[in-house]
Amino acid sequence: MAQGSENRWQKDAADQNFDYMFKILIIGNSSVGKTSFLFRYADDSFTSAFVSTVGIDFKVKTIFRHDKRIKLQIWDTAGQERYRTITTAYYRGAMGFILMYDITNEESFNSVQDWSTQIKTYSWDNAQVILVGNKCDMEDERIVSTDRGKQLADHLGMEFFETSAKENINVKAVFERLVDIICDKMSESLESDPSSVINASSRIAGTRLTDQPKLLQQSSSSSCNC
Ligand code: GTP
Ligand code: MG
């Protein structure tokens, strides 16, 4: 990573000036492009070299949405089976998941159902999930049609995007949509049961997004409950 961008990340991670913090996880089989997707979003960079992730790593990015400063803590998990015990331990407290497969890899698509079950087993009930078919730049090698992706997403009750970390297609759109549906869910949960979101996730998650001032403006400690 270039020195400048590294400094920016350090600054972002330490920055306490935000209205809300959302913990997001990227999950899916090894080599579907999770790390590449995060690097594209975070640094606008891409490399064709494959360095499989060991365990788990995260990046922080602060964005503006709904007139709020939202700090995203984005966890990039290892897809390899041998890290499963470590990675599922991080599901707790996640408000959003990007569940990724590779459109050129049938096995990664067939694993989506299992990943969805992992989310249900290890995360909070209200966690929001977007299904992502990555590597859509590789049309010549496509194995999973867009329709099959859409149908599976419908079946699992998720939204669906096809993306390319390489060509920067829909990467930002996925994160923005995920933030929007997390915000919608938070407002909905608070309307029906004001205590529900706070109990289930972090205190930041309990803040109403629609009409309140900065109720939970951060001071010194981190808001993440991971
Ligand atoms: P694990 O860390 O093992 O779980 O894998 P991962 O899901 O993080 O995969 P990674 O991002 O390391 O990408 C795997 C390979 O796919 C690398 O060689 C990337 O360059 C390539 N790749 C990732 N995204 C894309 C994409 O959108 N298009 C193309 N053509 N290649 C991609
Ligand atoms: Mg990786």
PDB file of C-alpha atoms and ligand atoms in Angstrom:
ATOM      1  CA  MET A   1       0.000   0.000   0.000  1.00  0.00           C
ATOM      2  CA  ALA A   2       1.316   3.474  -0.791  1.00  0.00           C
ATOM      3  CA  GLN A   3       2.462   5.515   2.183  1.00  0.00           C
ATOM      4  CA  GLY A   4      -0.176   8.183   1.571  1.00  0.00           C
ATOM      5  CA  SER A   5      -3.098   5.784   1.528  1.00  0.00           C
ATOM      6  CA  GLU A   6      -1.744   3.905   4.530  1.00  0.00           C
ATOM      7  CA  ASN A   7      -1.731   7.141   6.475  1.00  0.00           C
ATOM      8  CA  ARG A   8      -5.244   7.829   5.320  1.00  0.00           C
ATOM      9  CA  TRP A   9      -6.391   4.443   6.636  1.00  0.00           C
ATOM     10  CA  GLN A  10      -4.697   4.944   9.957  1.00  0.00           C
ATOM     11  CA  LYS A  11      -6.375   8.312  10.209  1.00  0.00           C
ATOM     12  CA  ASP A  12      -9.769   6.855   9.228  1.00  0.00           C
ATOM     13  CA  ALA A  13      -9.499   4.034  11.745  1.00  0.00           C
ATOM     14  CA  ALA A  14      -8.684   6.417  14.586  1.00  0.00           C
ATOM     15  CA  ASP A  15     -11.204   9.053  13.563  1.00  0.00           C
ATOM     16  CA  GLN A  16     -13.889   9.339  16.239  1.00  0.00           C
ATOM     17  CA  ASN A  17     -15.869  12.002  14.448  1.00  0.00           C
ATOM     18  CA  PHE A  18     -18.842  10.049  13.112  1.00  0.00           C
ATOM     19  CA  ASP A  19     -22.543   9.621  13.756  1.00  0.00           C
ATOM     20  CA  TYR A  20     -22.837   5.866  13.332  1.00  0.00           C
ATOM     21  CA  MET A  21     -20.591   2.885  12.944  1.00  0.00           C
ATOM     22  CA  PHE A  22     -21.630  -0.205  11.006  1.00  0.00           C
ATOM     23  CA  LYS A  23     -19.766  -3.476  11.106  1.00  0.00           C
ATOM     24  CA  ILE A  24     -19.887  -5.269   7.764  1.00  0.00           C
ATOM     25  CA  LEU A  25     -18.449  -8.660   6.809  1.00  0.00           C
ATOM     26  CA  ILE A  26     -17.523  -9.964   3.373  1.00  0.00           C
ATOM     27  CA  ILE A  27     -17.923 -13.735   3.156  1.00  0.00           C
ATOM     28  CA  GLY A  28     -17.852 -16.439   0.479  1.00  0.00           C
ATOM     29  CA  ASN A  29     -15.617 -19.177  -0.909  1.00  0.00           C
ATOM     30  CA  SER A  30     -11.901 -18.694  -1.361  1.00  0.00           C
ATOM     31  CA  SER A  31     -10.857 -16.811  -4.528  1.00  0.00           C
ATOM     32  CA  VAL A  32     -14.275 -15.291  -5.320  1.00  0.00           C
ATOM     33  CA  GLY A  33     -12.698 -11.832  -4.929  1.00  0.00           C
ATOM     34  CA  LYS A  34     -13.558 -10.649  -1.405  1.00  0.00           C
ATOM     35  CA  THR A  35     -10.185  -9.028  -0.732  1.00  0.00           C
ATOM     36  CA  SER A  36     -10.094  -7.519  -4.216  1.00  0.00           C
ATOM     37  CA  PHE A  37     -13.578  -6.108  -3.699  1.00  0.00           C
ATOM     38  CA  LEU A  38     -12.554  -4.438  -0.447  1.00  0.00           C
ATOM     39  CA  PHE A  39      -9.323  -3.061  -1.914  1.00  0.00           C
ATOM     40  CA  ARG A  40     -11.228  -1.655  -4.857  1.00  0.00           C
ATOM     41  CA  TYR A  41     -13.679   0.079  -2.535  1.00  0.00           C
ATOM     42  CA  ALA A  42     -11.123   1.217   0.002  1.00  0.00           C
ATOM     43  CA  ASP A  43      -8.097   2.121  -2.117  1.00  0.00           C
ATOM     44  CA  ASP A  44      -9.433   2.019  -5.665  1.00  0.00           C
ATOM     45  CA  SER A  45      -6.753  -0.538  -6.422  1.00  0.00           C
ATOM     46  CA  PHE A  46      -6.705  -3.996  -8.007  1.00  0.00           C
ATOM     47  CA  THR A  47      -4.091  -6.680  -8.482  1.00  0.00           C
ATOM     48  CA  SER A  48      -4.437  -9.882 -10.475  1.00  0.00           C
ATOM     49  CA  ALA A  49      -2.104 -11.727  -8.078  1.00  0.00           C
ATOM     50  CA  PHE A  50      -3.977 -14.057  -5.721  1.00  0.00           C
ATOM     51  CA  VAL A  51      -2.844 -13.885  -2.100  1.00  0.00           C
ATOM     52  CA  SER A  52      -5.349 -15.936  -0.138  1.00  0.00           C
ATOM     53  CA  THR A  53      -6.392 -14.244   3.101  1.00  0.00           C
ATOM     54  CA  VAL A  54      -5.205 -15.793   6.339  1.00  0.00           C
ATOM     55  CA  GLY A  55      -7.851 -15.512   9.043  1.00  0.00           C
ATOM     56  CA  ILE A  56      -9.429 -12.092   8.968  1.00  0.00           C
ATOM     57  CA  ASP A  57      -8.555  -8.471   8.353  1.00  0.00           C
ATOM     58  CA  PHE A  58     -10.447  -5.202   8.272  1.00  0.00           C
ATOM     59  CA  LYS A  59     -10.472  -1.733   6.818  1.00  0.00           C
ATOM     60  CA  VAL A  60     -12.326   1.366   7.861  1.00  0.00           C
ATOM     61  CA  LYS A  61     -14.021   3.815   5.562  1.00  0.00           C
ATOM     62  CA  THR A  62     -16.153   6.794   6.495  1.00  0.00           C
ATOM     63  CA  ILE A  63     -18.912   7.832   4.136  1.00  0.00           C
ATOM     64  CA  PHE A  64     -21.723  10.385   4.102  1.00  0.00           C
ATOM     65  CA  ARG A  65     -25.227   9.046   3.770  1.00  0.00           C
ATOM     66  CA  HIS A  66     -28.585  10.561   4.803  1.00  0.00           C
ATOM     67  CA  ASP A  67     -26.681  13.642   6.037  1.00  0.00           C
ATOM     68  CA  LYS A  68     -24.822  11.442   8.486  1.00  0.00           C
ATOM     69  CA  ARG A  69     -21.193  10.530   8.800  1.00  0.00           C
ATOM     70  CA  ILE A  70     -21.147   6.737   8.797  1.00  0.00           C
ATOM     71  CA  LYS A  71     -18.009   4.856   9.667  1.00  0.00           C
ATOM     72  CA  LEU A  72     -17.861   1.432   8.051  1.00  0.00           C
ATOM     73  CA  GLN A  73     -15.724  -1.199   9.679  1.00  0.00           C
ATOM     74  CA  ILE A  74     -15.403  -3.750   6.877  1.00  0.00           C
ATOM     75  CA  TRP A  75     -14.103  -7.208   7.731  1.00  0.00           C
ATOM     76  CA  ASP A  76     -12.549  -9.299   4.980  1.00  0.00           C
ATOM     77  CA  THR A  77     -12.772 -12.974   5.926  1.00  0.00           C
ATOM     78  CA  ALA A  78     -10.747 -15.918   4.667  1.00  0.00           C
ATOM     79  CA  GLY A  79     -12.823 -18.190   2.453  1.00  0.00           C
ATOM     80  CA  GLN A  80     -10.765 -21.273   3.134  1.00  0.00           C
ATOM     81  CA  GLU A  81     -12.565 -23.872   5.214  1.00  0.00           C
ATOM     82  CA  ARG A  82      -9.725 -24.212   7.723  1.00  0.00           C
ATOM     83  CA  TYR A  83     -10.309 -20.670   8.990  1.00  0.00           C
ATOM     84  CA  ARG A  84     -14.050 -21.147   9.478  1.00  0.00           C
ATOM     85  CA  THR A  85     -13.952 -21.275  13.285  1.00  0.00           C
ATOM     86  CA  ILE A  86     -12.015 -18.024  13.433  1.00  0.00           C
ATOM     87  CA  THR A  87     -14.116 -16.186  10.890  1.00  0.00           C
ATOM     88  CA  THR A  88     -17.539 -17.153  12.240  1.00  0.00           C
ATOM     89  CA  ALA A  89     -16.499 -15.765  15.631  1.00  0.00           C
ATOM     90  CA  TYR A  90     -16.557 -12.322  13.986  1.00  0.00           C
ATOM     91  CA  TYR A  91     -20.159 -12.614  12.736  1.00  0.00           C
ATOM     92  CA  ARG A  92     -21.504 -11.470  16.072  1.00  0.00           C
ATOM     93  CA  GLY A  93     -22.522  -7.831  16.029  1.00  0.00           C
ATOM     94  CA  ALA A  94     -22.251  -7.519  12.254  1.00  0.00           C
ATOM     95  CA  MET A  95     -25.064  -5.439  10.840  1.00  0.00           C
ATOM     96  CA  GLY A  96     -24.452  -6.304   7.224  1.00  0.00           C
ATOM     97  CA  PHE A  97     -22.976  -9.061   5.105  1.00  0.00           C
ATOM     98  CA  ILE A  98     -21.764  -9.131   1.538  1.00  0.00           C
ATOM     99  CA  LEU A  99     -22.141 -12.773   0.512  1.00  0.00           C
ATOM    100  CA  MET A 100     -20.016 -13.272  -2.573  1.00  0.00           C
ATOM    101  CA  TYR A 101     -19.667 -15.910  -5.265  1.00  0.00           C
ATOM    102  CA  ASP A 102     -17.745 -15.900  -8.535  1.00  0.00           C
ATOM    103  CA  ILE A 103     -19.868 -16.017 -11.710  1.00  0.00           C
ATOM    104  CA  THR A 104     -17.191 -18.206 -13.353  1.00  0.00           C
ATOM    105  CA  ASN A 105     -17.191 -20.739 -10.514  1.00  0.00           C
ATOM    106  CA  GLU A 106     -20.199 -23.021 -10.036  1.00  0.00           C
ATOM    107  CA  GLU A 107     -18.930 -24.395  -6.738  1.00  0.00           C
ATOM    108  CA  SER A 108     -18.789 -20.923  -5.216  1.00  0.00           C
ATOM    109  CA  PHE A 109     -22.408 -20.409  -6.283  1.00  0.00           C
ATOM    110  CA  ASN A 110     -23.457 -23.777  -4.849  1.00  0.00           C
ATOM    111  CA  SER A 111     -21.923 -22.753  -1.521  1.00  0.00           C
ATOM    112  CA  VAL A 112     -24.107 -19.668  -1.161  1.00  0.00           C
ATOM    113  CA  GLN A 113     -26.853 -21.553   0.675  1.00  0.00           C
ATOM    114  CA  ASP A 114     -24.308 -22.819   3.231  1.00  0.00           C
ATOM    115  CA  TRP A 115     -22.913 -19.326   3.758  1.00  0.00           C
ATOM    116  CA  SER A 116     -26.435 -18.045   4.289  1.00  0.00           C
ATOM    117  CA  THR A 117     -26.979 -20.735   6.926  1.00  0.00           C
ATOM    118  CA  GLN A 118     -23.735 -19.666   8.632  1.00  0.00           C
ATOM    119  CA  ILE A 119     -25.044 -16.112   8.826  1.00  0.00           C
ATOM    120  CA  LYS A 120     -28.306 -17.319  10.379  1.00  0.00           C
ATOM    121  CA  THR A 121     -26.402 -19.478  12.858  1.00  0.00           C
ATOM    122  CA  TYR A 122     -23.762 -17.027  14.003  1.00  0.00           C
ATOM    123  CA  SER A 123     -25.119 -13.523  13.514  1.00  0.00           C
ATOM    124  CA  TRP A 124     -27.814 -11.237  14.719  1.00  0.00           C
ATOM    125  CA  ASP A 125     -31.327 -11.890  13.304  1.00  0.00           C
ATOM    126  CA  ASN A 126     -31.640  -8.434  11.826  1.00  0.00           C
ATOM    127  CA  ALA A 127     -28.353  -8.567   9.918  1.00  0.00           C
ATOM    128  CA  GLN A 128     -28.846  -7.472   6.324  1.00  0.00           C
ATOM    129  CA  VAL A 129     -27.322  -9.457   3.462  1.00  0.00           C
ATOM    130  CA  ILE A 130     -26.573  -8.644  -0.162  1.00  0.00           C
ATOM    131  CA  LEU A 131     -25.741 -11.447  -2.578  1.00  0.00           C
ATOM    132  CA  VAL A 132     -22.944 -10.499  -4.973  1.00  0.00           C
ATOM    133  CA  GLY A 133     -21.876 -12.347  -8.120  1.00  0.00           C
ATOM    134  CA  ASN A 134     -18.345 -11.035  -8.675  1.00  0.00           C
ATOM    135  CA  LYS A 135     -16.057 -11.121 -11.761  1.00  0.00           C
ATOM    136  CA  CYS A 136     -18.800 -10.025 -14.151  1.00  0.00           C
ATOM    137  CA  ASP A 137     -16.040  -8.685 -16.416  1.00  0.00           C
ATOM    138  CA  MET A 138     -15.280 -12.345 -17.322  1.00  0.00           C
ATOM    139  CA  GLU A 139     -18.325 -12.798 -19.535  1.00  0.00           C
ATOM    140  CA  ASP A 140     -16.542 -15.354 -21.751  1.00  0.00           C
ATOM    141  CA  GLU A 141     -16.002 -17.644 -18.779  1.00  0.00           C
ATOM    142  CA  ARG A 142     -19.380 -17.096 -17.162  1.00  0.00           C
ATOM    143  CA  ILE A 143     -20.969 -20.261 -15.739  1.00  0.00           C
ATOM    144  CA  VAL A 144     -23.648 -18.795 -13.470  1.00  0.00           C
ATOM    145  CA  SER A 145     -26.248 -16.767 -15.359  1.00  0.00           C
ATOM    146  CA  THR A 146     -27.548 -13.484 -13.967  1.00  0.00           C
ATOM    147  CA  ASP A 147     -31.026 -15.058 -13.731  1.00  0.00           C
ATOM    148  CA  ARG A 148     -29.813 -17.880 -11.519  1.00  0.00           C
ATOM    149  CA  GLY A 149     -28.157 -15.329  -9.244  1.00  0.00           C
ATOM    150  CA  LYS A 150     -31.352 -13.285  -9.052  1.00  0.00           C
ATOM    151  CA  GLN A 151     -33.492 -16.332  -8.376  1.00  0.00           C
ATOM    152  CA  LEU A 152     -31.273 -17.507  -5.563  1.00  0.00           C
ATOM    153  CA  ALA A 153     -31.236 -14.029  -4.045  1.00  0.00           C
ATOM    154  CA  ASP A 154     -35.053 -13.935  -4.204  1.00  0.00           C
ATOM    155  CA  HIS A 155     -35.259 -17.361  -2.640  1.00  0.00           C
ATOM    156  CA  LEU A 156     -32.976 -16.299   0.212  1.00  0.00           C
ATOM    157  CA  GLY A 157     -34.685 -12.919   0.614  1.00  0.00           C
ATOM    158  CA  MET A 158     -31.600 -10.935  -0.331  1.00  0.00           C
ATOM    159  CA  GLU A 159     -30.853  -8.153  -2.778  1.00  0.00           C
ATOM    160  CA  PHE A 160     -28.570  -9.003  -5.662  1.00  0.00           C
ATOM    161  CA  PHE A 161     -25.785  -7.337  -7.627  1.00  0.00           C
ATOM    162  CA  GLU A 162     -23.258  -8.511 -10.168  1.00  0.00           C
ATOM    163  CA  THR A 163     -19.942  -6.773  -9.742  1.00  0.00           C
ATOM    164  CA  SER A 164     -16.380  -6.579 -10.919  1.00  0.00           C
ATOM    165  CA  ALA A 165     -13.614  -5.627  -8.539  1.00  0.00           C
ATOM    166  CA  LYS A 166     -11.311  -5.599 -11.554  1.00  0.00           C
ATOM    167  CA  GLU A 167     -13.339  -3.199 -13.686  1.00  0.00           C
ATOM    168  CA  ASN A 168     -14.880  -1.360 -10.732  1.00  0.00           C
ATOM    169  CA  ILE A 169     -18.464  -2.285 -11.600  1.00  0.00           C
ATOM    170  CA  ASN A 170     -21.095  -1.878  -8.859  1.00  0.00           C
ATOM    171  CA  VAL A 171     -18.563  -2.009  -6.018  1.00  0.00           C
ATOM    172  CA  LYS A 172     -19.559   1.303  -4.454  1.00  0.00           C
ATOM    173  CA  ALA A 173     -23.224   0.594  -5.247  1.00  0.00           C
ATOM    174  CA  VAL A 174     -23.167  -2.590  -3.148  1.00  0.00           C
ATOM    175  CA  PHE A 175     -21.790  -0.825  -0.073  1.00  0.00           C
ATOM    176  CA  GLU A 176     -24.182   2.098  -0.447  1.00  0.00           C
ATOM    177  CA  ARG A 177     -27.186  -0.171  -0.857  1.00  0.00           C
ATOM    178  CA  LEU A 178     -26.129  -2.215   2.150  1.00  0.00           C
ATOM    179  CA  VAL A 179     -25.808   0.932   4.260  1.00  0.00           C
ATOM    180  CA  ASP A 180     -29.255   2.037   3.089  1.00  0.00           C
ATOM    181  CA  ILE A 181     -30.939  -1.240   3.997  1.00  0.00           C
ATOM    182  CA  ILE A 182     -29.203  -1.294   7.376  1.00  0.00           C
ATOM    183  CA  CYS A 183     -30.492   2.236   8.001  1.00  0.00           C
ATOM    184  CA  ASP A 184     -34.019   1.243   6.923  1.00  0.00           C
ATOM    185  CA  LYS A 185     -33.964  -1.788   9.196  1.00  0.00           C
ATOM    186  CA  MET A 186     -32.722   0.261  12.126  1.00  0.00           C
ATOM    187  CA  SER A 187     -35.520   2.790  11.736  1.00  0.00           C
ATOM    188  CA  GLU A 188     -38.084   0.008  11.348  1.00  0.00           C
ATOM    189  CA  SER A 189     -36.853  -1.909  14.408  1.00  0.00           C
ATOM    190  CA  LEU A 190     -36.807   1.194  16.537  1.00  0.00           C
ATOM    191  CA  GLU A 191     -40.351   2.060  15.575  1.00  0.00           C
ATOM    192  CA  SER A 192     -41.679  -1.369  16.551  1.00  0.00           C
ATOM    193  CA  ASP A 193     -39.448  -1.953  19.590  1.00  0.00           C
ATOM    194  CA  PRO A 194     -37.043   0.779  20.642  1.00  0.00           C
ATOM    195  CA  SER A 195     -35.003  -1.619  22.768  1.00  0.00           C
ATOM    196  CA  SER A 196     -34.555  -4.317  20.138  1.00  0.00           C
ATOM    197  CA  VAL A 197     -31.697  -2.955  18.120  1.00  0.00           C
ATOM    198  CA  ILE A 198     -29.744  -1.727  21.092  1.00  0.00           C
ATOM    199  CA  ASN A 199     -29.927  -5.088  22.795  1.00  0.00           C
ATOM    200  CA  ALA A 200     -29.074  -7.066  19.740  1.00  0.00           C
ATOM    201  CA  SER A 201     -26.169  -5.050  18.472  1.00  0.00           C
ATOM    202  CA  SER A 202     -24.043  -2.097  19.434  1.00  0.00           C
ATOM    203  CA  ARG A 203     -25.269   1.060  21.058  1.00  0.00           C
ATOM    204  CA  ILE A 204     -24.617   2.874  17.815  1.00  0.00           C
ATOM    205  CA  ALA A 205     -27.049   0.610  16.048  1.00  0.00           C
ATOM    206  CA  GLY A 206     -29.751   1.807  18.385  1.00  0.00           C
ATOM    207  CA  THR A 207     -29.722   5.342  17.068  1.00  0.00           C
ATOM    208  CA  ARG A 208     -32.633   6.473  14.969  1.00  0.00           C
ATOM    209  CA  LEU A 209     -31.387   7.656  11.612  1.00  0.00           C
ATOM    210  CA  THR A 210     -34.377   9.471  10.279  1.00  0.00           C
ATOM    211  CA  ASP A 211     -35.049  12.497  12.393  1.00  0.00           C
ATOM    212  CA  GLN A 212     -32.860  12.688  15.449  1.00  0.00           C
ATOM    213  CA  PRO A 213     -29.840  14.840  16.083  1.00  0.00           C
ATOM    214  CA  LYS A 214     -26.553  13.175  17.005  1.00  0.00           C
ATOM    215  CA  LEU A 215     -27.906  11.209  19.942  1.00  0.00           C
ATOM    216  CA  LEU A 216     -24.926   8.965  20.236  1.00  0.00           C
ATOM    217  CA  GLN A 217     -22.112  11.160  19.079  1.00  0.00           C
ATOM    218  CA  GLN A 218     -18.911   9.320  19.746  1.00  0.00           C
ATOM    219  CA  SER A 219     -16.502  10.351  22.409  1.00  0.00           C
ATOM    220  CA  SER A 220     -13.377   8.332  22.988  1.00  0.00           C
ATOM    221  CA  SER A 221     -14.237   4.650  23.046  1.00  0.00           C
ATOM    222  CA  SER A 222     -14.936   2.528  20.005  1.00  0.00           C
ATOM    223  CA  SER A 223     -18.580   1.736  19.332  1.00  0.00           C
ATOM    224  CA  CYS A 224     -17.933  -1.675  17.909  1.00  0.00           C
ATOM    225  CA  ASN A 225     -18.905  -4.628  20.029  1.00  0.00           C
ATOM    226  CA  CYS A 226     -16.732  -7.101  18.209  1.00  0.00           C
TER     227      CYS A 226
HETATM  228  P1  GTP B   1      -9.643 -15.792  -0.014  1.00  0.00           P
HETATM  229  O1  GTP B   1      -8.889 -14.724   0.675  1.00  0.00           O
HETATM  230  O2  GTP B   1      -8.853 -17.050  -0.211  1.00  0.00           O
HETATM  231  O3  GTP B   1     -10.954 -16.104   0.667  1.00  0.00           O
HETATM  232  O4  GTP B   1     -10.006 -15.261  -1.517  1.00  0.00           O
HETATM  233  P2  GTP B   1     -10.701 -13.893  -1.927  1.00  0.00           P
HETATM  234  O5  GTP B   1     -12.172 -14.121  -2.045  1.00  0.00           O
HETATM  235  O6  GTP B   1     -10.279 -12.792  -1.037  1.00  0.00           O
HETATM  236  O7  GTP B   1     -10.152 -13.653  -3.410  1.00  0.00           O
HETATM  237  P3  GTP B   1      -9.171 -12.493  -3.937  1.00  0.00           P
HETATM  238  O8  GTP B   1      -9.775 -11.158  -3.764  1.00  0.00           O
HETATM  239  O9  GTP B   1      -7.850 -12.705  -3.355  1.00  0.00           O
HETATM  240  O10 GTP B   1      -9.187 -12.797  -5.514  1.00  0.00           O
HETATM  241  C1  GTP B   1      -8.876 -14.045  -6.060  1.00  0.00           C
HETATM  242  C2  GTP B   1      -8.404 -13.873  -7.485  1.00  0.00           C
HETATM  243  O11 GTP B   1      -9.465 -13.382  -8.307  1.00  0.00           O
HETATM  244  C3  GTP B   1      -7.249 -12.870  -7.634  1.00  0.00           C
HETATM  245  O12 GTP B   1      -6.363 -13.357  -8.598  1.00  0.00           O
HETATM  246  C4  GTP B   1      -7.944 -11.610  -8.140  1.00  0.00           C
HETATM  247  O13 GTP B   1      -7.106 -10.814  -8.937  1.00  0.00           O
HETATM  248  C5  GTP B   1      -9.083 -12.194  -8.967  1.00  0.00           C
HETATM  249  N1  GTP B   1     -10.266 -11.298  -9.001  1.00  0.00           N
HETATM  250  C6  GTP B   1     -10.901 -10.761  -7.954  1.00  0.00           C
HETATM  251  N2  GTP B   1     -11.946 -10.020  -8.347  1.00  0.00           N
HETATM  252  C7  GTP B   1     -11.975 -10.090  -9.684  1.00  0.00           C
HETATM  253  C8  GTP B   1     -12.818  -9.523 -10.692  1.00  0.00           C
HETATM  254  O14 GTP B   1     -13.787  -8.801 -10.439  1.00  0.00           O
HETATM  255  N3  GTP B   1     -12.529  -9.855 -12.000  1.00  0.00           N
HETATM  256  C9  GTP B   1     -11.485 -10.650 -12.332  1.00  0.00           C
HETATM  257  N4  GTP B   1     -11.295 -10.891 -13.629  1.00  0.00           N
HETATM  258  N5  GTP B   1     -10.656 -11.186 -11.427  1.00  0.00           N
HETATM  259  C10 GTP B   1     -10.900 -10.908 -10.113  1.00  0.00           C
HETATM  260 MG    MG B   2      -9.044 -12.736   0.579  1.00  0.00          MG
END
